[in-house]
Short mmCIF file of C-alpha atoms in Angstrom, two decimals:
data_model
loop_
_atom_site.label_atom_id
_atom_site.label_comp_id
_atom_site.label_asym_id
_atom_site.label_seq_id
_atom_site.Cartn_x
_atom_site.Cartn_y
_atom_site.Cartn_z
CA MET A 75 76.26 -10.01 -35.01
CA VAL A 76 75.20 -7.78 -37.89
CA TYR A 77 75.34 -4.77 -35.55
CA PHE A 78 78.85 -5.68 -34.34
CA GLY A 79 80.06 -6.13 -37.92
CA ILE A 80 78.70 -2.77 -38.94
CA LEU A 81 80.10 -1.05 -35.85
CA TYR A 82 83.50 -2.63 -36.45
CA TRP A 83 83.46 -1.46 -40.08
CA PHE A 84 82.28 1.98 -39.03
CA PHE A 85 85.09 2.14 -36.42
CA LEU A 86 87.63 1.33 -39.09
CA TYR A 87 86.13 3.96 -41.35
CA ARG A 88 86.19 6.73 -38.72
CA VAL A 89 89.38 5.80 -36.82
CA GLY A 90 91.53 4.17 -39.44
CA GLY A 91 91.90 7.41 -41.43
CA TYR A 92 94.82 6.14 -43.40
CA GLN A 93 92.81 3.39 -45.08
CA MET A 94 89.78 5.58 -45.43
CA GLU A 95 91.53 8.20 -47.46
CA ARG A 96 92.25 5.58 -50.07
CA MET A 97 88.66 4.45 -50.36
CA THR A 98 86.44 5.44 -53.26
CA LYS A 99 83.26 7.49 -52.87
CA VAL A 100 81.15 4.34 -53.33
CA SER A 101 82.96 2.51 -50.62
CA LYS A 102 82.47 5.53 -48.32
CA ILE A 103 78.67 5.30 -48.42
CA LEU A 104 78.65 1.51 -48.16
CA PRO A 105 78.54 1.44 -44.33
CA PHE A 106 75.52 3.73 -44.35
CA LEU A 107 73.79 1.50 -46.86
CA LEU A 108 74.56 -1.55 -44.74
CA LEU A 109 73.36 0.20 -41.58
CA ALA A 110 70.08 1.22 -43.24
CA GLY A 111 69.56 -2.31 -44.58
CA ALA A 112 70.18 -3.81 -41.17
CA LEU A 113 67.75 -1.41 -39.55
CA MET A 114 65.10 -2.25 -42.15
CA ALA A 115 65.62 -5.97 -41.58
CA ASN A 116 65.43 -5.47 -37.86
CA LEU A 117 62.21 -3.46 -38.18
CA ALA A 118 60.63 -6.19 -40.29
CA PHE A 119 61.74 -8.82 -37.77
CA VAL A 120 60.29 -6.89 -34.79
CA THR A 121 57.02 -6.23 -36.65
CA CYS A 122 56.70 -9.92 -37.44
CA GLN A 123 57.45 -10.81 -33.83
CA MET A 124 54.81 -8.36 -32.58
CA GLU A 125 52.24 -9.85 -34.94
CA GLN A 126 53.08 -13.31 -33.69
CA MET A 127 52.82 -12.17 -30.08
CA SER A 128 49.48 -10.51 -30.77
CA LEU A 129 48.24 -13.73 -32.35
CA HIS A 130 49.52 -15.64 -29.34
CA ASP A 131 47.77 -13.19 -26.97
CA GLN A 132 44.55 -13.64 -28.88
CA LYS A 133 44.87 -17.41 -28.64
CA VAL A 134 45.57 -17.24 -24.90
CA GLY A 135 42.70 -14.78 -24.40
CA SER A 136 40.34 -16.95 -26.36
CA PHE A 137 41.45 -19.99 -24.34
CA ILE A 138 40.86 -18.15 -21.05
CA ASP A 139 37.46 -16.91 -22.18
CA LYS A 140 36.47 -20.42 -23.19
CA GLN A 141 37.69 -21.76 -19.85
CA LEU A 142 35.68 -19.11 -18.00
CA GLU A 143 32.62 -19.78 -20.14
CA ARG A 144 32.91 -23.44 -19.27
CA GLN A 145 33.19 -22.59 -15.59
CA ALA A 146 30.21 -20.23 -15.85
CA ASP A 147 28.14 -22.99 -17.46
CA GLU A 148 29.05 -25.29 -14.62
CA GLU A 149 28.06 -22.61 -12.11
CA LYS A 150 24.62 -22.33 -13.69
CA GLN A 151 24.04 -26.00 -13.05
CA GLU A 152 25.39 -25.80 -9.53
CA ASN A 153 23.20 -23.59 -7.47
CA THR A 154 20.58 -21.28 -8.76
CA TYR A 155 17.16 -21.17 -7.19
CA ILE A 156 14.49 -20.32 -9.70
CA GLU A 157 11.25 -19.07 -8.22
CA ASP A 158 9.42 -17.19 -10.95
CA GLY A 159 9.44 -19.16 -14.14
CA PHE A 160 9.72 -22.57 -12.44
CA ARG A 161 7.04 -25.06 -13.45
CA VAL A 162 5.82 -27.27 -10.64
CA SER A 163 5.03 -30.77 -11.95
CA GLY A 164 6.40 -29.47 -15.23
CA MET A 165 3.11 -27.65 -15.87
CA TYR A 166 2.15 -25.02 -13.34
CA GLU A 167 4.35 -21.99 -13.75
CA ILE A 168 5.14 -19.73 -10.81
CA ARG A 169 4.61 -16.27 -12.26
CA SER A 170 5.68 -12.97 -10.80
CA THR A 171 2.96 -10.75 -9.34
CA LYS A 172 5.38 -8.01 -8.30
CA GLN A 173 3.78 -5.52 -10.68
CA ILE A 174 0.46 -5.98 -8.85
CA SER A 175 1.84 -5.62 -5.31
CA ASP A 176 3.97 -2.66 -6.45
CA ALA A 177 0.88 -1.01 -7.87
CA TYR A 178 -0.95 -1.59 -4.57
CA LEU A 179 1.90 -0.11 -2.52
CA ASN A 180 3.08 2.67 -4.83
CA GLY A 181 0.26 3.35 -7.25
CA GLY A 182 0.63 2.92 -11.00
CA GLU A 183 -2.46 0.79 -11.48
CA ALA A 184 -2.94 2.31 -14.93
CA LYS A 185 0.14 0.50 -16.20
CA LEU A 186 -1.28 -2.91 -15.28
CA SER A 187 -2.93 -5.24 -17.76
CA GLU A 188 -6.68 -5.66 -17.48
CA GLU A 189 -6.24 -9.05 -15.81
CA ASP A 190 -3.71 -7.68 -13.32
CA ARG A 191 -6.04 -4.78 -12.50
CA GLU A 192 -8.80 -7.25 -11.80
CA THR A 193 -6.45 -9.30 -9.59
CA LEU A 194 -5.43 -6.16 -7.73
CA LYS A 195 -9.08 -5.26 -7.14
CA MET A 196 -9.99 -8.74 -5.83
CA ALA A 197 -6.92 -8.94 -3.56
CA SER A 198 -7.42 -5.37 -2.29
CA ASP A 199 -11.03 -6.22 -1.38
CA VAL A 200 -9.87 -9.20 0.67
CA ILE A 201 -7.30 -7.11 2.51
CA ALA A 202 -9.89 -4.43 3.20
CA GLU A 203 -12.22 -7.12 4.54
CA VAL A 204 -9.86 -8.89 6.94
CA VAL A 205 -6.90 -6.66 7.78
CA ARG A 206 -7.49 -4.11 10.53
CA GLU A 207 -5.60 -0.97 11.47
CA GLY A 208 -2.86 -1.62 14.03
CA MET A 209 -2.38 -5.32 13.23
CA ASP A 210 1.21 -6.53 13.35
CA ASN A 211 2.71 -8.68 10.58
CA TYR A 212 1.81 -11.92 12.35
CA GLU A 213 -1.81 -10.89 12.71
CA LYS A 214 -2.03 -9.76 9.09
CA GLU A 215 -0.49 -13.02 7.92
CA LEU A 216 -2.88 -15.01 10.09
CA VAL A 217 -6.08 -13.36 8.85
CA ILE A 218 -5.02 -13.79 5.21
CA TYR A 219 -4.15 -17.43 5.86
CA GLU A 220 -7.52 -18.00 7.54
CA TRP A 221 -9.36 -16.26 4.72
CA MET A 222 -7.63 -18.46 2.17
CA CYS A 223 -8.29 -21.65 4.14
CA ASP A 224 -11.96 -20.74 4.46
CA ASN A 225 -12.60 -19.39 0.98
CA ILE A 226 -10.33 -21.15 -1.49
CA GLY A 227 -11.14 -24.78 -2.23
CA HIS A 228 -8.80 -27.40 -3.56
CA GLY A 229 -8.58 -27.44 -7.30
CA ASN A 230 -8.41 -30.31 -9.75
CA SER A 231 -11.25 -32.11 -7.93
CA SER A 232 -14.08 -31.26 -10.30
CA THR A 233 -15.04 -33.88 -12.85
CA VAL A 234 -17.31 -31.48 -14.70
CA THR A 235 -15.45 -28.34 -15.62
CA MET A 236 -17.04 -24.90 -15.65
CA PRO A 237 -15.61 -22.92 -18.57
CA GLY A 238 -13.79 -19.76 -17.51
CA GLU A 239 -13.60 -20.65 -13.83
CA GLY A 240 -10.44 -22.02 -12.38
CA ALA A 241 -9.06 -22.76 -15.79
CA ASN A 242 -5.68 -21.56 -14.57
CA ASN A 243 -6.09 -22.22 -10.89
CA TYR A 244 -2.37 -21.83 -10.35
CA LEU A 245 -2.55 -18.09 -11.08
CA PRO A 246 -3.76 -15.60 -8.43
CA HIS A 247 -6.25 -14.08 -10.84
CA ASP A 248 -8.09 -17.34 -11.44
CA VAL A 249 -7.65 -18.45 -7.82
CA LEU A 250 -9.36 -15.32 -6.50
CA LYS A 251 -12.02 -15.40 -9.19
CA GLY A 252 -12.81 -19.11 -9.22
CA LYS A 253 -12.14 -19.62 -5.49
CA ASN A 254 -10.22 -22.80 -6.02
CA ALA A 255 -6.57 -23.56 -6.43
CA ILE A 256 -3.87 -26.15 -6.69
CA CYS A 257 -0.79 -25.75 -4.49
CA VAL A 258 0.94 -23.29 -6.84
CA GLY A 259 -2.22 -21.17 -6.85
CA TYR A 260 -2.29 -21.03 -3.05
CA ALA A 261 1.41 -20.25 -2.85
CA THR A 262 1.43 -17.50 -5.49
CA THR A 263 -1.77 -15.93 -4.13
CA PHE A 264 -0.44 -15.98 -0.57
CA ARG A 265 2.80 -14.42 -1.85
CA LEU A 266 0.81 -11.69 -3.57
CA PHE A 267 -1.08 -10.89 -0.36
CA MET A 268 2.10 -10.83 1.75
CA ASN A 269 3.87 -8.58 -0.75
CA MET A 270 0.89 -6.24 -0.79
CA LEU A 271 1.15 -6.09 2.99
CA GLY A 272 4.83 -5.19 2.72
CA MET A 273 6.31 -8.53 3.76
CA GLU A 274 9.14 -10.47 2.14
CA VAL A 275 8.02 -13.89 0.98
CA HIS A 276 9.19 -16.74 -1.24
CA VAL A 277 7.40 -19.51 -3.05
CA VAL A 278 9.27 -22.65 -2.02
CA HIS A 279 8.96 -25.57 -4.36
CA ASN A 280 10.12 -28.99 -5.30
CA ASP A 281 9.11 -30.80 -8.46
CA TYR A 282 5.61 -31.63 -7.27
CA HIS A 283 4.57 -29.19 -4.53
CA SER A 284 4.90 -25.56 -3.51
CA TRP A 285 4.28 -23.46 -0.42
CA ASN A 286 5.62 -20.24 1.16
CA LEU A 287 8.43 -18.93 3.31
CA VAL A 288 7.52 -15.59 4.85
CA GLU A 289 9.53 -13.09 6.88
CA VAL A 290 7.16 -12.21 9.71
CA GLU A 291 9.72 -10.15 11.59
CA HIS A 292 13.12 -8.98 10.40
CA GLY A 293 15.27 -12.08 9.98
CA GLN A 294 12.51 -14.40 11.24
CA TRP A 295 11.25 -16.63 8.47
CA TYR A 296 8.49 -19.22 8.68
CA HIS A 297 7.09 -21.87 6.35
CA VAL A 298 3.38 -21.68 5.56
CA ASP A 299 1.56 -24.29 3.50
CA VAL A 300 -1.97 -22.96 3.02
CA TYR A 301 -2.85 -25.64 0.47
CA SER A 302 -2.25 -28.48 2.92
CA ASP A 303 -4.18 -26.77 5.71
CA ALA A 304 -7.12 -25.74 3.54
CA GLY A 305 -7.84 -29.39 2.91
CA GLY A 306 -6.95 -30.62 6.37
CA CYS A 307 -6.33 -29.26 9.82
CA LYS A 308 -5.94 -25.54 10.13
CA TYR A 309 -2.68 -24.21 11.57
CA ARG A 310 -0.84 -27.50 11.25
CA ASN A 311 1.37 -25.97 8.54
CA PHE A 312 1.20 -22.37 9.67
CA ASN A 313 4.51 -20.70 10.59
CA MET A 314 6.74 -23.73 10.80
CA THR A 315 10.46 -23.88 11.34
CA ASP A 316 12.66 -25.69 8.79
CA GLU A 317 12.78 -28.64 11.16
CA LEU A 318 9.00 -28.91 11.37
CA ALA A 319 8.46 -28.28 7.69
CA LYS A 320 10.82 -31.13 6.89
CA LEU A 321 8.36 -33.57 8.47
CA GLY A 322 6.13 -33.21 5.43
CA HIS A 323 8.08 -31.23 2.86
CA ASP A 324 11.18 -31.69 0.83
CA TRP A 325 13.09 -28.80 -0.74
CA ASP A 326 16.53 -27.45 -1.54
CA GLY A 327 16.94 -24.60 0.91
CA ALA A 328 20.44 -23.57 -0.19
CA ALA A 329 19.24 -20.29 -1.66
CA LEU A 330 16.45 -19.69 0.81
CA PRO A 331 16.70 -18.13 4.28
CA GLU A 332 16.87 -20.32 7.35
CA ALA A 333 13.61 -20.67 9.28
CA CYS A 334 14.53 -21.38 12.89
CA ALA A 335 12.56 -18.81 14.91
CA THR A 336 9.61 -19.99 16.97
CA ALA A 337 8.23 -16.74 18.42
CA HIS A 338 5.52 -16.50 15.75
CA SER A 339 4.75 -20.16 15.32
CA TYR A 340 1.03 -20.73 15.80
CA ALA A 341 1.73 -23.24 18.54
CA VAL A 342 3.81 -20.78 20.56
CA ARG A 343 1.35 -17.93 20.06
CA THR A 344 -1.81 -19.86 20.95
CA ALA A 345 -0.86 -22.79 23.20
CA VAL A 346 -3.31 -23.49 26.01
CA PRO A 347 -1.72 -23.93 29.46
CA ILE A 348 -2.25 -27.39 30.89
CA GLU A 349 -1.12 -29.05 34.12
CA SER A 350 -0.53 -32.59 32.89
CA ILE A 351 -0.94 -34.87 29.91
CA TYR A 352 -3.86 -36.61 31.68
CA GLU A 353 -6.09 -33.59 31.03
CA ILE A 354 -5.79 -34.00 27.28
CA PRO A 355 -8.54 -36.61 26.65
CA LYS A 356 -11.07 -34.26 28.25
CA GLU A 357 -9.93 -31.43 25.95
CA ILE A 358 -10.08 -33.70 22.91
CA ALA A 359 -13.69 -34.58 23.74
CA LYS A 360 -14.52 -30.89 23.47
CA LEU A 361 -13.04 -30.82 19.97
CA MET A 362 -15.15 -33.69 18.70
CA GLN A 363 -17.92 -31.42 17.54
CA GLU A 364 -15.59 -29.48 15.27
CA ARG A 365 -14.44 -30.53 11.85
CA ASN A 366 -10.68 -30.77 11.30
CA ALA A 367 -9.90 -29.17 14.61
CA SER A 368 -6.53 -28.46 16.12
CA ILE A 369 -5.36 -27.54 19.61
CA PHE A 370 -1.99 -26.79 21.18
CA PHE A 371 -0.99 -27.51 24.78
CA ARG A 372 1.78 -25.93 26.81
CA PHE A 373 2.66 -27.83 29.96
CA SER A 374 3.24 -25.98 33.19
CA GLU A 375 6.36 -28.04 33.80
CA LYS A 376 9.04 -28.43 31.17
CA LEU A 377 8.64 -31.76 29.40
CA GLU A 378 11.80 -33.83 29.25
CA ARG A 379 12.56 -35.45 25.94
CA GLU A 380 12.26 -38.97 27.37
CA LYS A 381 8.71 -38.27 28.47
CA LEU A 382 7.58 -37.33 24.97
CA PRO A 383 6.63 -40.94 23.95
CA VAL A 384 3.83 -40.80 26.53
CA ALA A 385 1.94 -38.60 24.05
CA ASP A 386 2.32 -41.27 21.35
CA TYR A 387 0.65 -43.82 23.58
CA MET A 388 -2.16 -41.43 24.49
CA VAL A 389 -2.86 -40.49 20.87
CA ASP A 390 -2.88 -44.17 19.84
CA GLN A 391 -5.32 -45.03 22.64
CA ILE A 392 -7.68 -42.17 21.74
CA ASN A 393 -7.65 -43.31 18.10
CA ILE A 394 -8.56 -46.85 19.18
CA ALA A 395 -11.35 -45.49 21.37
CA MET A 396 -12.75 -43.38 18.51
CA ALA A 397 -12.61 -46.33 16.11
CA GLN A 398 -14.44 -48.51 18.62
CA MET A 399 -17.08 -45.81 18.92
CA GLY A 400 -17.49 -45.92 15.12
CA MET A 401 -16.22 -42.38 14.68
CA ASP A 402 -14.64 -41.60 11.34
CA LYS A 403 -11.97 -39.41 12.87
CA ASN A 404 -8.25 -39.58 13.36
CA LEU A 405 -6.09 -37.88 15.95
CA SER A 406 -2.46 -37.05 15.25
CA GLY A 407 0.09 -34.91 17.01
CA ILE A 408 3.29 -32.94 16.62
CA TRP A 409 5.70 -31.69 19.24
CA TYR A 410 6.49 -28.03 18.56
CA PRO A 411 9.63 -26.40 19.89
CA ASP A 412 8.84 -23.80 22.53
CA SER A 413 11.24 -21.40 24.17
CA GLU A 414 14.02 -22.75 26.42
CA ASP A 415 14.03 -26.34 25.13
CA ALA A 416 10.44 -26.92 26.16
CA TYR A 417 7.82 -28.43 23.86
CA ILE A 418 4.24 -27.69 22.94
CA LEU A 419 1.98 -30.55 21.97
CA GLY A 420 -0.18 -29.87 18.91
CA LEU A 421 -3.08 -32.25 18.34
CA PHE A 422 -5.06 -32.48 15.11
CA LEU A 423 -8.41 -34.10 14.71
CA ASN A 424 -9.10 -35.06 11.10
CA ASP A 425 -12.65 -35.80 10.11
CA TYR A 426 -12.72 -38.29 7.26
CA GLY A 427 -16.53 -38.27 7.12
CA GLU A 428 -16.61 -34.86 5.51
CA THR A 429 -15.62 -34.05 1.98
CA THR A 430 -14.12 -30.80 0.88
CA GLY A 431 -15.78 -30.85 -2.53
CA GLY A 432 -18.81 -28.93 -1.32
CA PHE A 433 -21.31 -31.74 -1.93
CA ASP A 434 -22.71 -33.92 0.84
CA GLU A 435 -22.61 -37.49 -0.45
CA GLU A 436 -25.18 -38.58 2.11
CA SER A 437 -27.72 -35.92 1.18
CA GLU A 438 -31.15 -36.63 -0.34
CA GLU A 439 -29.84 -35.45 -3.68
CA ALA A 440 -27.04 -37.99 -3.54
CA VAL A 441 -29.46 -40.81 -2.67
CA ARG A 442 -31.75 -39.79 -5.57
CA ILE A 443 -28.86 -39.71 -8.03
CA ASN A 444 -27.72 -43.17 -6.99
CA GLU A 445 -31.28 -44.54 -7.36
CA GLU A 446 -31.58 -43.12 -10.90
CA ILE A 447 -28.22 -44.60 -11.86
CA ALA A 448 -29.27 -47.97 -10.41
CA LYS A 449 -32.48 -47.93 -12.47
CA VAL A 450 -30.65 -47.24 -15.74
CA PHE A 451 -27.88 -49.77 -15.13
CA GLN A 452 -30.27 -52.29 -13.50
CA MET A 453 -28.19 -52.67 -10.38
CA GLU A 454 -28.32 -52.04 -6.63
CA PRO A 455 -27.95 -48.33 -5.72
CA LEU A 456 -24.36 -47.32 -5.09
CA THR A 457 -23.78 -46.35 -1.49
CA GLU A 458 -20.98 -44.40 0.17
CA GLU A 459 -18.98 -46.62 2.50
CA MET B 220 43.57 -9.24 -23.40
CA PRO B 221 42.92 -6.52 -20.80
CA GLU B 222 43.09 -7.69 -17.22
CA THR B 223 39.86 -7.23 -15.26
CA LYS B 224 40.64 -4.89 -12.40
CA ILE B 225 38.29 -5.09 -9.44
CA SER B 226 38.31 -3.61 -6.01
CA VAL B 227 37.68 -6.04 -3.18
CA ASP B 228 37.42 -5.31 0.50
CA MET B 229 38.14 -8.86 1.61
CA GLU B 230 37.26 -8.28 5.24
CA ALA B 231 33.85 -6.81 4.42
CA LEU B 232 33.26 -9.52 1.82
CA ARG B 233 34.08 -12.24 4.34
CA ALA B 234 31.75 -10.71 6.93
CA ASP B 235 28.88 -10.37 4.43
CA MET B 236 29.31 -13.87 3.02
CA MET B 237 29.41 -15.47 6.44
CA LYS B 238 26.44 -13.46 7.63
CA ALA B 239 24.38 -14.72 4.70
CA ASP B 240 24.34 -18.27 6.07
CA THR B 241 22.81 -18.22 9.53
CA THR B 242 23.33 -21.98 9.86
CA LEU B 243 27.15 -21.78 9.93
CA PRO B 244 28.83 -23.25 13.01
CA GLU B 245 31.70 -21.43 14.75
CA MET B 246 34.27 -20.69 12.05
CA LEU B 247 38.00 -20.04 12.13
CA VAL B 248 39.52 -17.71 9.55
CA VAL B 249 42.93 -17.41 7.93
CA ASP B 250 43.77 -14.84 5.27
CA SER B 251 46.46 -13.25 3.17
CA GLY B 252 47.10 -10.67 5.87
CA GLY B 253 48.40 -13.23 8.36
CA GLU B 254 52.03 -14.17 9.05
CA ARG B 255 51.56 -17.72 7.82
CA ALA B 256 49.43 -16.68 4.86
CA LYS B 257 51.41 -18.66 2.29
CA GLN B 258 51.54 -21.84 4.40
CA ASN B 259 47.84 -21.63 5.28
CA PHE B 260 46.98 -21.22 1.64
CA THR B 261 48.46 -24.61 0.81
CA VAL B 262 45.70 -26.26 2.86
CA LEU B 263 43.20 -24.84 0.42
CA SER B 264 44.99 -24.97 -2.91
CA ASP B 265 48.16 -26.13 -4.63
CA VAL B 266 48.21 -23.16 -7.00
CA ASP B 267 51.43 -21.08 -6.86
CA TYR B 268 50.89 -18.47 -4.14
CA GLN B 269 52.78 -15.90 -6.27
CA LEU B 270 49.71 -15.80 -8.52
CA VAL B 271 47.40 -14.85 -5.65
CA SER B 272 46.52 -11.25 -4.93
CA SER B 273 44.59 -11.87 -1.68
CA TYR B 274 42.46 -14.51 -0.03
CA PHE B 275 40.49 -15.54 3.02
CA TYR B 276 39.58 -19.03 4.11
CA ALA B 277 36.99 -19.76 6.79
CA TYR B 278 36.50 -23.30 8.06
CA ALA B 279 34.45 -24.96 10.78
CA LYS B 280 36.19 -25.01 14.15
CA GLU B 281 34.78 -28.44 15.00
CA GLY B 282 35.93 -29.98 11.73
CA THR B 283 32.55 -30.23 10.05
CA ALA B 284 32.28 -29.66 6.32
CA GLU B 285 31.47 -25.95 6.25
CA GLU B 286 34.03 -23.83 4.41
CA ILE B 287 33.91 -20.44 2.75
CA ALA B 288 36.90 -19.12 0.85
CA VAL B 289 37.56 -16.37 -1.65
CA VAL B 290 40.82 -16.20 -3.59
CA CYS B 291 41.52 -13.18 -5.78
CA MET B 292 44.12 -13.73 -8.49
CA LYS B 293 46.53 -11.15 -9.84
CA ASP B 294 45.74 -12.18 -13.39
CA LYS B 295 42.49 -13.25 -15.01
CA ALA B 296 44.44 -15.91 -16.87
CA ASP B 297 44.89 -17.86 -13.62
CA VAL B 298 41.24 -17.90 -12.58
CA ALA B 299 40.36 -21.15 -14.33
CA GLN B 300 43.39 -22.86 -12.79
CA MET B 301 42.29 -21.65 -9.36
CA MET B 302 38.75 -22.93 -9.89
CA ASP B 303 40.05 -26.35 -10.88
CA SER B 304 42.28 -26.38 -7.83
CA LEU B 305 39.35 -25.60 -5.49
CA LYS B 306 37.32 -28.35 -7.11
CA LYS B 307 40.17 -30.70 -6.39
CA HIS B 308 40.11 -29.48 -2.78
CA ILE B 309 36.40 -30.37 -2.59
CA LYS B 310 37.09 -33.85 -3.96
CA ASP B 311 39.78 -34.34 -1.31
CA ARG B 312 37.35 -33.22 1.43
CA GLU B 313 34.70 -35.56 0.04
CA GLY B 314 37.14 -38.43 0.25
CA THR B 315 37.88 -37.63 3.88
CA PHE B 316 34.23 -37.31 4.85
CA ARG B 317 33.27 -40.47 3.01
CA VAL B 318 35.55 -42.35 5.37
CA TYR B 319 35.26 -40.41 8.62
CA ALA B 320 31.96 -38.48 8.62
CA PRO B 321 29.53 -39.59 5.89
CA GLU B 322 26.79 -37.33 7.30
CA GLN B 323 28.85 -34.34 6.13
CA LEU B 324 28.98 -35.58 2.53
CA ARG B 325 25.78 -33.87 1.48
CA LEU B 326 27.36 -30.48 2.07
CA THR B 327 30.50 -31.20 0.06
CA GLU B 328 28.48 -32.77 -2.73
CA ASN B 329 26.54 -29.53 -3.06
CA ALA B 330 29.63 -27.32 -2.81
CA VAL B 331 29.86 -24.32 -5.08
CA VAL B 332 32.94 -23.01 -6.86
CA THR B 333 32.18 -19.79 -8.64
CA ARG B 334 34.01 -16.72 -9.91
CA ASN B 335 33.47 -13.02 -10.15
CA GLY B 336 36.10 -11.11 -12.13
CA THR B 337 39.48 -12.34 -10.95
CA CYS B 338 38.10 -13.69 -7.67
CA VAL B 339 37.06 -17.28 -7.07
CA ALA B 340 34.82 -18.45 -4.23
CA LEU B 341 34.53 -21.86 -2.63
CA ILE B 342 31.31 -22.28 -0.67
CA ILE B 343 30.47 -25.38 1.34
CA SER B 344 27.47 -24.60 3.51
CA LYS B 345 23.79 -25.32 3.89
CA LYS B 346 22.83 -21.94 2.48
CA ASN B 347 25.45 -21.86 -0.26
CA GLY B 348 22.96 -20.26 -2.65
CA LEU B 349 22.57 -17.24 -0.38
CA VAL B 350 26.33 -16.97 0.18
CA GLN B 351 26.92 -17.21 -3.55
CA LYS B 352 24.47 -14.38 -4.10
CA VAL B 353 26.41 -12.13 -1.73
CA PHE B 354 29.69 -12.99 -3.46
CA LYS B 355 28.26 -12.16 -6.86
CA LYS B 356 26.83 -8.86 -5.66
CA SER B 357 29.67 -7.71 -3.44
CA ILE B 358 32.50 -7.55 -5.95
CA THR B 359 32.10 -4.69 -8.40
#
C-alpha cells in the first residue's frame, strides 16, 4: 500500500506538471524522503523476518537432531552384538587378542606388552607343536581343539588356590600359563589360535556361557565348544551347525553368521560305515575301555526319519545293561545331519567314575587322608560313593 | 540446517543387504523404479510419497515375516517421521502374526528400524544384526 501511495504521488509529480510547477522546493523533495523512509522500513521488516526465520530454522533443526538422537538411542538398544568388552556372568570379560594374532601374522612383536609377548610365545609354541605343513583349516582347527581338550583343565574347581596361577583363567595368557580355564578362557584362547592361523572366528556368548563360531572354509561356519568337550566327550561339540548347537546352547545369532554347513562336522568327516543298527552294541563294547569316548556311524542305507527312534530304544537298553553290570557309565546319542538328508549316529560314552580334577579319589593317598580326618573328628572314614 | 546429501546405489545396497542374511527365504522385491512404485509404497508406509527420494522393499514370497526395506528421504527433516511410520508397520505385522502365525512373532519382535543419513532401513530377519551392519557400512 505504501509503495502504491508513493508511486501515485510520484506519478502526479512527474506527469501532472501543472501542479508541480506550483509546488515549493520542500514539497518537491518530499516524495524522495517518503520513498527513502519506506525503503528503510521495508529493510528493517525484511531483516526482522530473516532473523525470525533463522530462529525458526534453528528450532526445527534442533528438533530434528533431537528426534534423530532419540532414534539412534533406540537403535543402540535394538541390535548390537558386543563381543569384546562383554562380561559373561557379569564378571569374565571377553578381551581382544587381535594385537597378538596380528603380531604373529605380520610381525610387530616389539609393540606388544610384556604379558602379550608371553602369550604370543606360549601360543606360538603350541602351534609349532601340533600344526604341520600342508594341513587344511579343518585339520589345523582339529589339532588345536584336541590340544586344548587334552591340556587345559576346567577352572574354578580348586578349593585351594595357587597364587599367580589361573588367577584370571578367562584370559588366554593365564589359560596357557596355568593350564586351566573357565568357558570364556577356552573361547578366547581358541579364538586367539584360530586368528593366528588366519581363520575368522567369533566368541559366541549368552549371559552365562561362551564358545566359538569359526569359519573353516569361506562362508562355512561351525560352532565349537571346547570347554564342554574338555570336561566331557570329545568331539560332541566340535563343528556343529546352528541346529545342533541349539540342543545345548542358547544365543542371539542375529549379528552372527549362519552355521548350516555339514562338510566339516566331525561326524561327517569321521563316521564309520556300518551295515545296520544291530552292529552298534558290539562297537560300543569296544569303547568301554576308553574314558569319555565317542563314535560316529554312517549307515550304508539312508535312514528314514521314522526309523530314528530305534536308536533311542537301543541306547536306553545299553544304559540299562551297563547299570545292571554296575558300570558307572552313561551312553547318549545325537543324530547328525549328513549329506542328502541322511543321518549319522553319534554315540557318547560318559564315564562318571573318573574325575577331571587330576586327583584319584580312590587312591591310597585319598584313603589315608580320610582316615586322618576320621581320627581327628572321631568318626567313620568318609568314603566316595 | 544443511541437508545431508548421500549417494545410494539402491540396487547394490539391496543385493548386499539380502546377501548378508543367508537364512532369508525366497523374497519378492518392489522399488521406486517400478510402474506401481507409489501404490506399492503404501503397503510399507503411510508417509507422503512426495517426500521419498527412492526405496526398495523386499518381502517373503510365502508370506513369512521376513522383510527388508530401505527408504531414502529427500529431506533429513522427514527421517524421524519415516522411522515412526516403519515402526507402525512392524506393529501392524505383529498384530497379523499374533493372530495367524504366532511362530513368526519372534522375528517381528526383534525387528530393527535404523537410519543412515537420510535413509531409513526396516529389517525383519533372523540375521538382522548382519543386515544392519551392511546398511550402516554401505551408505557413505
